[in-house]
């Protein structure tokens, strides 16, 4: 892989572009806002996300023309919020991805059917399994931007393709691992955003470290139950791909889902919390999609249910946590 097209202009996309260009991968980059494109091409900086980071724009072709960016590479990396993926796909002719490989770095469900991002792309563009891979793991963009040691997992059935592209993401600070468990890893990545919101609410409500540990322990149990019910194969729940991603989202100050939850715990309404964020907290959309899936499976996941009631039934976090205290152990 010596060239790739990246779709998305947020902090996660910016961090991935950083890694790719450091590995001399020519990166064609679609950003929706023309101001971002101009700043990257002129100053090598994304003005809206990770603006302290200087990129190597000698290896970047940035544009706000989606069709042009898609046409320039055989490998397409989608890094957009799950709530926007359907709109982005609608702007791409279905035949344009027929002969391409597609990587997703999206952590949420898509559309009214609550599909996994990889499943949505496969259905929309009629992709075969061998054409797809996903990126997962505890990878906060802010730490990647500062070269902090990080572990990434690339998942998919086409191990040969993944071994080739892994060279584009590996570095002195990025260790890349492989997993065939696309289903389990994608659902774990969605659920951990819900956990981030729960932990944030607990902080906003001034619960202590002991209670936070109980929350995370129960979250781990819920994740294991979910993955088992989904029939995900080869799950090593304690690995960085599953538990590592959950822990960093639940505890890190870099977690936007945790920050979102903290606002809710402090008494802000959902609307006010989203306004304060200024960025998308994937857990907001993930909670609704995951709740539909969990309900269809007949599962009882108290942390997820608590989050759903606060976000969508507009219940007060303080009241929901008093109920949650009695439903976890």
Coordinates of C-alpha atoms in Angstrom, one line a residue:
X1 CA 0.0 0.0 0.0
X2 CA 1.6 3.2 -1.2
X3 CA -1.5 5.3 -1.5
X4 CA -4.8 5.6 0.3
X5 CA -7.9 7.8 0.3
X6 CA -9.2 9.0 3.7
X7 CA -12.8 10.2 4.2
X8 CA -13.4 12.3 7.2
X9 CA -12.0 15.4 8.8
X10 CA -12.1 14.9 12.6
X11 CA -9.5 14.2 15.2
X12 CA -9.4 10.4 14.6
X13 CA -9.0 10.9 10.8
X14 CA -6.3 13.5 11.4
X15 CA -4.4 11.1 13.7
X16 CA -4.6 8.3 11.1
X17 CA -3.4 10.7 8.4
X18 CA -0.4 11.5 10.6
X19 CA 0.6 7.9 10.9
X20 CA 0.1 7.1 7.2
X21 CA 2.1 10.1 6.0
X22 CA 4.9 9.3 8.5
X23 CA 5.1 5.9 6.8
X24 CA 5.4 7.6 3.4
X25 CA 1.9 6.6 2.3
X26 CA 0.5 9.2 -0.1
X27 CA -2.8 10.2 1.4
X28 CA -5.8 11.6 -0.5
X29 CA -7.9 13.3 2.1
X30 CA -11.6 14.3 1.8
X31 CA -12.7 16.9 4.3
X32 CA -16.2 18.4 4.0
X33 CA -15.2 22.0 4.9
X34 CA -13.2 24.0 2.4
X35 CA -11.5 26.0 5.2
X36 CA -10.0 22.7 6.5
X37 CA -8.8 21.8 3.0
X38 CA -7.1 25.1 2.5
X39 CA -5.4 25.1 5.9
X40 CA -4.0 21.6 5.4
X41 CA -2.7 22.3 1.9
X42 CA -1.3 25.7 2.9
X43 CA -0.2 25.3 6.5
X44 CA -0.2 21.5 7.1
X45 CA -2.6 21.9 10.0
X46 CA -6.2 20.8 10.5
X47 CA -7.6 24.0 12.1
X48 CA -10.6 22.3 13.7
X49 CA -9.0 19.2 15.2
X50 CA -5.6 18.5 16.7
X51 CA -4.6 22.0 15.5
X52 CA -1.3 21.8 17.4
X53 CA -0.2 19.0 15.1
X54 CA 1.9 19.8 12.1
X55 CA 1.3 17.3 9.3
X56 CA 3.5 16.4 6.3
X57 CA 1.4 17.9 3.5
X58 CA 4.0 17.0 0.9
X59 CA 2.4 13.5 1.1
X60 CA -1.2 14.8 1.4
X61 CA -3.7 15.8 -1.3
X62 CA -6.7 17.4 0.5
X63 CA -9.9 18.2 -1.2
X64 CA -13.6 18.8 -0.5
X65 CA -14.5 16.9 -3.7
X66 CA -15.6 13.4 -2.5
X67 CA -15.8 11.8 -5.9
X68 CA -12.2 12.9 -6.7
X69 CA -10.8 11.5 -3.5
X70 CA -12.5 8.2 -3.9
X71 CA -11.2 7.9 -7.5
X72 CA -7.6 8.5 -6.6
X73 CA -6.9 5.3 -4.6
X74 CA -7.7 1.6 -4.6
X75 CA -7.9 1.6 -0.7
X76 CA -10.6 3.8 0.9
X77 CA -10.5 4.5 4.7
X78 CA -13.8 5.7 6.2
X79 CA -13.4 7.8 9.3
X80 CA -16.7 9.7 9.7
X81 CA -19.2 9.6 12.6
X82 CA -21.6 6.7 12.3
X83 CA -24.6 9.0 12.2
X84 CA -23.2 10.6 9.0
X85 CA -22.0 7.5 7.2
X86 CA -25.2 6.9 5.3
X87 CA -25.2 10.5 3.9
X88 CA -21.5 10.1 2.8
X89 CA -22.2 6.8 1.1
X90 CA -25.2 8.3 -0.7
X91 CA -22.9 10.8 -2.4
X92 CA -20.7 8.0 -3.8
X93 CA -21.9 6.1 -6.9
X94 CA -22.2 2.5 -5.8
X95 CA -20.1 1.2 -8.7
X96 CA -17.1 3.4 -7.6
X97 CA -16.2 1.1 -4.8
X98 CA -16.8 -2.2 -6.7
X99 CA -13.0 -2.9 -7.2
X100 CA -11.7 -1.2 -4.1
X101 CA -10.6 -2.3 -0.7
X102 CA -12.5 -0.6 2.2
X103 CA -11.3 0.1 5.8
X104 CA -13.6 1.4 8.5
X105 CA -12.5 3.2 11.6
X106 CA -16.0 4.0 12.9
X107 CA -17.5 3.1 16.3
X108 CA -21.3 3.1 16.2
X109 CA -24.3 1.6 14.4
X110 CA -25.7 3.0 11.1
X111 CA -29.2 3.7 9.9
X112 CA -32.6 2.5 11.1
X113 CA -31.5 -1.1 11.0
X114 CA -28.7 -0.4 13.4
X115 CA -26.1 -2.1 11.2
X116 CA -22.4 -2.3 12.0
X117 CA -20.4 0.1 9.8
X118 CA -18.7 -2.7 7.9
X119 CA -22.1 -4.4 7.3
X120 CA -23.7 -1.2 6.1
X121 CA -20.8 -0.6 3.6
X122 CA -20.9 -4.2 2.4
X123 CA -24.7 -4.0 1.9
X124 CA -24.7 -0.5 0.3
X125 CA -21.7 -1.1 -2.1
X126 CA -22.1 -4.9 -2.5
X127 CA -18.6 -5.5 -1.1
X128 CA -17.3 -9.0 -0.5
X129 CA -15.8 -9.9 2.8
X130 CA -12.2 -10.0 1.4
X131 CA -12.5 -6.3 0.4
X132 CA -13.0 -5.1 4.0
X133 CA -11.0 -4.5 7.2
X134 CA -11.7 -2.5 10.3
X135 CA -9.5 -0.6 12.8
X136 CA -10.0 -0.9 16.5
X137 CA -8.2 -0.7 19.8
X138 CA -7.4 1.9 22.5
X139 CA -6.3 4.6 20.2
X140 CA -7.0 8.2 21.4
X141 CA -6.2 10.6 18.7
X142 CA -4.6 13.1 21.1
X143 CA -2.0 10.5 22.2
X144 CA -1.3 9.4 18.7
X145 CA -0.6 13.1 17.8
X146 CA 2.0 13.2 20.6
X147 CA 3.6 9.9 19.7
X148 CA 2.4 8.1 22.9
X149 CA 2.7 4.3 22.8
X150 CA -0.5 2.9 21.4
X151 CA -1.9 -0.5 20.3
X152 CA -4.1 -0.9 17.2
X153 CA -6.0 -3.9 16.0
X154 CA -6.8 -4.5 12.4
X155 CA -9.6 -7.0 11.8
X156 CA -11.1 -8.9 8.9
X157 CA -11.2 -12.2 7.1
X158 CA -8.6 -11.2 4.5
X159 CA -5.4 -11.7 6.5
X160 CA -3.2 -11.2 3.5
X161 CA -4.7 -7.7 2.8
X162 CA -4.4 -6.8 6.5
X163 CA -0.8 -7.8 6.7
X164 CA 0.0 -5.5 3.8
X165 CA -1.9 -2.5 5.1
X166 CA -0.6 -3.0 8.7
X167 CA 2.8 -1.7 7.5
X168 CA 1.1 1.7 6.8
X169 CA -0.1 2.0 10.4
X170 CA 2.8 0.5 12.4
X171 CA 5.5 2.8 13.9
X172 CA 7.8 3.2 16.9
X173 CA 4.8 4.3 19.0
X174 CA 2.1 2.2 17.3
X175 CA 2.0 -1.6 17.6
X176 CA -0.4 -3.2 15.1
X177 CA -2.1 -6.6 15.9
X178 CA -4.4 -8.8 13.9
X179 CA -7.8 -10.3 14.8
X180 CA -10.2 -12.2 12.6
X181 CA -13.1 -11.3 14.9
X182 CA -14.7 -8.5 13.0
X183 CA -18.1 -9.0 14.6
X184 CA -16.9 -9.0 18.2
X185 CA -14.4 -6.2 17.8
X186 CA -16.9 -3.9 16.1
X187 CA -19.6 -4.5 18.8
X188 CA -17.0 -4.0 21.5
X189 CA -16.0 -0.7 20.0
X190 CA -19.6 0.4 20.0
X191 CA -20.3 -0.7 23.6
X192 CA -17.2 0.9 25.0
X193 CA -18.6 4.3 24.0
X194 CA -21.6 3.7 26.2
X195 CA -19.3 2.8 29.0
X196 CA -17.5 6.1 28.6
X197 CA -20.8 7.9 29.0
X198 CA -21.7 5.9 32.1
X199 CA -18.3 6.6 33.7
X200 CA -18.6 10.2 32.9
X201 CA -22.0 10.5 34.5
X202 CA -20.6 8.8 37.6
X203 CA -17.8 11.4 37.8
X204 CA -20.2 14.2 37.3
X205 CA -22.3 12.8 40.1
X206 CA -19.2 12.7 42.4
X207 CA -19.0 9.0 42.8
X208 CA -15.6 7.8 43.9
X209 CA -12.9 5.4 42.6
X210 CA -14.5 2.4 44.3
X211 CA -17.8 2.8 42.6
X212 CA -16.1 3.5 39.3
X213 CA -14.2 0.2 39.6
X214 CA -17.5 -1.6 40.2
X215 CA -19.0 0.2 37.2
X216 CA -16.1 -1.0 34.9
X217 CA -16.2 -4.5 36.3
X218 CA -19.9 -4.7 35.5
X219 CA -19.3 -3.2 32.1
X220 CA -16.8 -5.9 31.4
X221 CA -19.3 -8.5 32.4
X222 CA -22.0 -6.9 30.2
X223 CA -19.6 -6.8 27.2
X224 CA -18.8 -10.5 27.6
X225 CA -22.5 -11.4 27.8
X226 CA -23.2 -9.3 24.7
X227 CA -20.4 -10.8 22.6
X228 CA -21.4 -14.3 23.7
X229 CA -25.1 -13.7 22.7
X230 CA -24.0 -12.4 19.3
X231 CA -21.9 -15.6 18.7
X232 CA -18.6 -13.7 18.3
X233 CA -15.8 -16.2 17.9
X234 CA -12.3 -16.2 19.4
X235 CA -13.0 -13.5 22.0
X236 CA -10.1 -12.8 24.4
X237 CA -12.1 -10.4 26.5
X238 CA -9.0 -9.3 28.5
X239 CA -7.0 -8.2 25.5
X240 CA -6.4 -4.7 24.4
X241 CA -8.8 -5.0 21.5
X242 CA -11.8 -5.5 23.9
X243 CA -11.1 -4.6 27.5
X244 CA -8.3 -2.2 26.7
X245 CA -10.5 0.0 24.5
X246 CA -13.2 -0.1 27.2
X247 CA -10.9 0.9 30.0
X248 CA -9.3 3.9 28.2
X249 CA -12.7 5.2 27.1
X250 CA -14.1 4.8 30.7
X251 CA -11.1 6.4 32.4
X252 CA -9.3 8.8 30.1
X253 CA -9.7 12.5 30.1
X254 CA -9.3 12.4 26.3
X255 CA -12.6 10.4 26.0
X256 CA -15.2 12.7 24.5
X257 CA -17.9 10.1 25.5
X258 CA -16.7 10.4 29.2
X259 CA -16.8 14.2 28.9
X260 CA -20.3 14.1 27.5
X261 CA -21.4 11.8 30.3
X262 CA -19.8 14.1 32.9
X263 CA -21.9 17.0 31.7
X264 CA -25.0 14.9 32.1
X265 CA -24.0 13.9 35.6
X266 CA -23.6 17.6 36.4
X267 CA -27.2 18.2 35.5
X268 CA -27.0 19.4 32.0
X269 CA -29.7 18.3 29.6
X270 CA -28.7 16.1 26.7
X271 CA -29.1 19.1 24.3
X272 CA -26.9 21.3 26.5
X273 CA -24.3 18.6 26.9
X274 CA -24.1 18.1 23.1
X275 CA -23.8 21.9 22.6
X276 CA -21.0 22.1 25.1
X277 CA -19.1 19.2 23.4
X278 CA -18.6 20.9 20.0
X279 CA -17.7 17.4 18.7
X280 CA -19.6 14.2 18.1
X281 CA -19.8 11.8 21.0
X282 CA -20.4 8.5 19.2
X283 CA -21.9 7.0 22.3
X284 CA -25.0 9.1 22.0
X285 CA -25.9 7.4 18.7
X286 CA -24.4 4.1 19.7
X287 CA -26.6 3.8 22.7
X288 CA -29.8 3.9 20.7
X289 CA -28.6 1.4 18.1
X290 CA -27.1 -1.0 20.6
X291 CA -30.3 -0.8 22.7
X292 CA -32.3 -2.1 19.8
X293 CA -29.9 -4.9 19.2
X294 CA -29.8 -5.9 22.9
X295 CA -33.6 -5.8 23.2
X296 CA -33.9 -8.2 20.2
X297 CA -31.5 -10.5 22.0
X298 CA -33.5 -10.4 25.2
X299 CA -30.5 -9.3 27.3
X300 CA -30.6 -7.3 30.5
X301 CA -27.6 -4.9 30.5
X302 CA -28.2 -2.4 33.3
X303 CA -25.4 0.1 32.3
X304 CA -26.7 0.3 28.8
X305 CA -30.3 0.6 29.9
X306 CA -29.4 3.4 32.3
X307 CA -27.6 5.3 29.6
X308 CA -30.5 4.9 27.2
X309 CA -33.0 6.2 29.7
X310 CA -30.9 9.3 30.5
X311 CA -30.3 10.0 26.8
X312 CA -33.6 9.2 25.2
X313 CA -36.2 9.1 28.0
X314 CA -34.7 12.3 29.5
X315 CA -34.5 10.8 32.9
X316 CA -32.2 12.6 35.4
X317 CA -28.8 10.9 35.8
X318 CA -28.9 11.2 39.6
X319 CA -32.2 9.2 39.8
X320 CA -31.1 6.6 37.3
X321 CA -27.9 6.0 39.2
X322 CA -29.8 5.4 42.4
X323 CA -31.6 2.6 40.5
X324 CA -28.4 1.4 38.9
X325 CA -26.7 1.0 42.4
X326 CA -29.3 -1.7 43.1
X327 CA -28.8 -3.5 39.8
X328 CA -25.0 -4.0 39.8
X329 CA -22.8 -5.9 42.1

